């Protein structure tokens, strides 16, 4: 039998907020050695009764976010009757805000995670960036809003994810002298491509640190200056053939490069 502490998370929405708060508290005690069981979309007393019964049998802790004051009161009362520890995450905050703002809350579950069109576009863009990361499927090039190309360690992946949060579908393609770029790269509108250039000295430093982090010799070919110059020269040939814009990322943070790209796209 699993002897890890069990926490039931009850919510009238998906339970993400409650779980995050519970996990933040738990991190101060047992470094993740616990189990969390969500009970989402709680909208009646029967669901509460069932969850409390399970919590009694498992000797579990309860955390909950319920905006309906009647259900909140019922859960608190029944937990006290059953001698269960129940943490009301939302109730005290709503009550305090109501007193300060002199307004009644909307009492609508899930408003913080309202699934509107913007939300779905962002999720779709993130999934796209993961699927077409590192040139793993060249078919994504034709479907992308933006294609990033560059040699290894030019922040193509984190930049793709950052731009995905801005609802852009981004594919990225590594440029390696021994591997011909996918033909799709030369068939798309060059305005959709951005080359990420980096100077040789900066790339050498980054790659050496990467090798050290992996426990490898920093004199490997990957960080060899002659090899790096070869890769950069090949990258320059590729971007010239495509005819795309190039950004020097040698001394730019991901956020700064992303902002530059957004301005270029506008």
C-alpha positions as MATLAB code, in Angstrom:
seq = 'XXXXXXXXXXXXXXXXXXXXXXXXXXXXXXXXXXXXXXXXXXXXXXXXXXXXXXXXXXXXXXXXXXXXXXXXXXXXXXXXXXXXXXXXXXXXXXXXXXXXXXXXXXXXXXXXXXXXXXXXXXXXXXXXXXXXXXXXXXXXXXXXXXXXXXXXXXXXXXXXXXXXXXXXXXXXXXXXXXXXXXXXXXXXXXXXXXXXXXXXXXXXXXXXXXXXXXXXXXXXXXXXXXXXXXXXXXXXXXXXXXXXXXXXXXXXXXXXXXXXXXXXXX';
ca = [
       0.000    0.000    0.000;
       1.243    3.491   -0.867;
       2.139    5.267    2.390;
       2.565    8.709    0.812;
       0.238   11.349    2.283;
      -2.898   11.799    0.172;
      -4.605   15.109   -0.489;
      -8.001   15.371   -2.160;
      -8.424   18.554   -4.193;
     -12.076   19.510   -4.743;
     -13.021   22.231   -7.200;
     -16.046   23.495   -9.091;
     -13.702   23.924  -12.076;
     -10.695   21.825  -13.138;
      -8.899   22.152   -9.780;
      -5.646   23.589  -11.134;
      -5.592   26.602   -8.804;
      -6.237   24.517   -5.701;
      -3.608   21.950   -6.668;
      -0.958   24.617   -7.245;
      -1.601   26.156   -3.819;
      -1.595   22.748   -2.121;
       1.661   21.748   -3.813;
       3.284   25.036   -2.827;
       2.467   24.260    0.804;
       3.527   20.621    0.563;
       6.895   21.590   -0.866;
       7.744   23.025    2.557;
       7.330   19.640    4.222;
       8.231   16.533    2.251;
       9.803   17.552   -1.067;
       7.109   16.088   -3.251;
       6.587   12.815   -1.366;
       2.793   12.923   -1.541;
      -0.199   12.066   -3.736;
      -2.753   14.560   -5.034;
      -6.158   13.399   -6.261;
      -8.330   15.979   -8.025;
     -12.122   15.905   -7.813;
     -13.126   18.467  -10.471;
     -16.468   20.057  -11.364;
     -18.021   19.683   -7.917;
     -21.546   21.116   -8.160;
     -23.632   19.155   -5.658;
     -23.597   17.789   -2.107;
     -23.480   14.171   -3.253;
     -20.051   14.662   -4.852;
     -18.831   16.312   -1.665;
     -20.177   13.460    0.478;
     -18.470   10.864   -1.711;
     -15.152   12.694   -1.596;
     -15.312   13.136    2.182;
     -16.024    9.441    2.622;
     -12.967    8.548    0.575;
     -10.904   11.051    2.538;
     -12.002    9.399    5.803;
     -11.043    5.965    4.546;
      -7.658    7.180    3.336;
      -7.048    9.545    6.292;
      -6.496   12.240    3.688;
      -6.239   16.012    3.798;
      -8.711   18.073    1.761;
      -8.098   21.289   -0.123;
     -10.891   22.960   -2.052;
     -11.864   25.922   -4.200;
     -15.632   26.371   -4.373;
     -17.176   29.713   -5.238;
     -20.721   28.667   -4.294;
     -21.094   29.805   -0.648;
     -23.702   27.105    0.084;
     -21.377   24.307   -1.076;
     -18.440   25.883    0.758;
     -20.419   26.000    3.985;
     -21.648   22.447    3.533;
     -18.166   21.078    2.916;
     -16.718   22.887    5.917;
     -19.535   21.656    8.173;
     -19.343   18.040    7.015;
     -15.555   17.988    7.283;
     -15.827   19.193   10.879;
     -18.433   16.529   11.680;
     -16.157   13.835   10.253;
     -13.095   15.329   11.967;
     -11.354   15.904    8.654;
      -8.870   18.689    7.999;
     -10.236   20.785    5.108;
      -8.504   23.839    3.666;
     -10.856   26.438    2.174;
      -8.549   28.129   -0.351;
     -11.054   30.418   -2.058;
     -13.632   31.242    0.631;
     -11.701   33.569    2.990;
     -10.261   35.482    0.043;
     -13.684   36.013   -1.571;
     -15.160   37.114    1.744;
     -12.372   39.634    2.331;
     -12.631   41.023   -1.200;
     -16.381   41.342   -0.867;
     -15.922   43.404    2.305;
     -13.235   45.649    0.798;
     -14.770   46.103   -2.666;
     -18.363   46.370   -1.382;
     -19.437   44.190   -4.285;
     -20.723   40.651   -4.643;
     -18.518   38.142   -6.507;
     -19.797   36.666   -9.778;
     -19.935   33.152   -8.262;
     -18.964   31.631  -11.619;
     -16.529   28.702  -11.481;
     -13.476   28.675  -13.751;
     -13.380   32.344  -14.735;
      -9.596   32.422  -14.284;
      -9.286   29.716  -16.931;
     -11.935   30.953  -19.322;
     -11.512   28.929  -22.497;
     -11.897   31.582  -25.160;
     -10.552   31.656  -28.690;
      -7.323   33.327  -27.592;
      -6.636   30.533  -25.094;
      -7.118   27.799  -27.683;
      -4.873   29.571  -30.189;
      -2.111   29.775  -27.596;
      -2.417   26.094  -26.702;
      -2.406   25.142  -30.377;
       0.723   27.219  -30.975;
       2.541   25.602  -28.047;
       1.652   22.119  -29.275;
       2.831   23.102  -32.765;
       6.201   24.317  -31.445;
       6.747   21.024  -29.615;
       5.726   18.886  -32.585;
       7.929   20.704  -35.099;
      10.910   21.386  -32.853;
      14.470   20.823  -34.092;
      13.437   19.938  -37.645;
      11.910   16.626  -36.599;
       9.126   16.912  -39.180;
       9.728   19.186  -42.202;
       6.024   19.120  -43.058;
       5.540   21.726  -40.326;
       7.524   24.288  -42.336;
       4.663   24.907  -44.768;
       2.125   25.196  -41.930;
       4.173   27.491  -39.694;
       3.639   31.201  -39.190;
       7.369   31.484  -38.646;
      10.438   29.293  -39.226;
      13.588   29.779  -37.170;
      16.878   28.461  -38.514;
      20.292   28.415  -36.904;
      23.214   26.296  -35.799;
      23.080   24.388  -32.525;
      22.802   26.479  -29.300;
      21.224   29.597  -30.803;
      18.133   29.275  -28.558;
      15.811   28.062  -31.313;
      13.693   25.893  -28.995;
      13.134   28.362  -26.112;
      12.498   31.108  -28.641;
       9.897   28.937  -30.407;
       8.124   28.323  -27.091;
       8.237   32.000  -26.143;
       6.728   33.038  -29.472;
       4.087   30.322  -29.108;
       2.825   32.164  -26.026;
       2.171   35.048  -28.418;
       0.042   32.632  -30.492;
       2.564   32.159  -33.299;
       3.024   28.692  -34.777;
       6.790   28.317  -34.946;
       8.877   25.556  -36.495;
      12.643   25.518  -36.066;
      15.291   23.847  -38.174;
      18.901   23.157  -37.154;
      21.583   23.961  -39.710;
      24.328   21.335  -39.856;
      26.905   21.127  -42.686;
      26.562   17.359  -42.996;
      22.771   17.472  -43.356;
      21.064   19.221  -46.266;
      18.253   21.541  -45.089;
      14.772   20.250  -45.939;
      13.639   21.268  -49.416;
      10.479   22.788  -47.891;
      12.664   25.521  -46.417;
      13.409   26.903  -49.896;
       9.808   26.776  -51.066;
       8.141   28.981  -48.433;
       7.919   32.756  -48.399;
      11.359   33.945  -47.187;
       9.618   36.583  -45.073;
       8.407   33.717  -42.848;
      12.009   32.629  -42.133;
      14.340   34.139  -39.572;
      17.994   33.155  -39.388;
      19.563   33.251  -35.919;
      23.211   34.193  -36.239;
      25.803   34.102  -33.452;
      29.462   35.044  -33.423;
      32.002   32.245  -33.168;
      33.525   33.281  -29.829;
      30.157   33.478  -28.075;
      29.072   30.143  -29.536;
      32.335   28.573  -28.419;
      31.720   29.733  -24.827;
      28.133   28.460  -24.836;
      29.071   25.070  -26.235;
      31.943   24.602  -23.785;
      29.574   25.269  -20.891;
      27.077   22.837  -22.379;
      29.714   20.106  -22.616;
      30.809   20.729  -19.021;
      27.175   20.490  -17.855;
      26.970   17.094  -19.564;
      30.206   15.972  -17.904;
      32.076   15.894  -21.218;
      35.435   17.232  -22.346;
      35.073   20.838  -23.461;
      37.714   20.238  -26.153;
      35.314   18.045  -28.131;
      34.693   18.801  -31.804;
      31.346   20.364  -30.851;
      33.201   23.311  -29.271;
      36.148   23.375  -31.676;
      36.605   26.830  -33.225;
      37.423   25.475  -36.669;
      34.225   23.422  -36.596;
      32.205   26.396  -35.358;
      33.454   28.620  -38.192;
      32.568   25.861  -40.648;
      29.002   25.700  -39.268;
      28.547   29.484  -39.315;
      29.851   29.732  -42.896;
      27.408   27.026  -43.949;
      24.589   28.828  -42.117;
      25.431   32.042  -44.020;
      25.241   30.172  -47.315;
      21.832   28.707  -46.422;
      20.234   31.993  -45.356;
      21.619   33.709  -48.443;
      20.053   31.021  -50.624;
      16.701   31.394  -48.817;
      16.890   35.188  -48.844;
      15.540   35.548  -45.310;
      16.160   38.080  -42.569;
      18.893   37.371  -40.028;
      19.094   38.427  -36.380;
      22.352   38.417  -34.436;
      21.546   36.693  -31.142;
      25.108   36.750  -29.791;
      24.256   39.037  -26.890;
      20.456   38.939  -26.858;
      18.151   37.326  -24.329;
      15.332   35.159  -25.682;
      12.741   37.802  -24.781;
      14.704   40.517  -26.601;
      15.018   38.388  -29.750;
      11.304   37.546  -29.589;
      10.399   41.236  -29.401;
      12.636   41.965  -32.392;
      10.911   39.214  -34.392;
       7.440   40.467  -33.447;
       8.339   43.941  -34.674;
       9.695   42.523  -37.918;
       6.560   40.475  -38.504;
       4.299   43.469  -37.964;
];
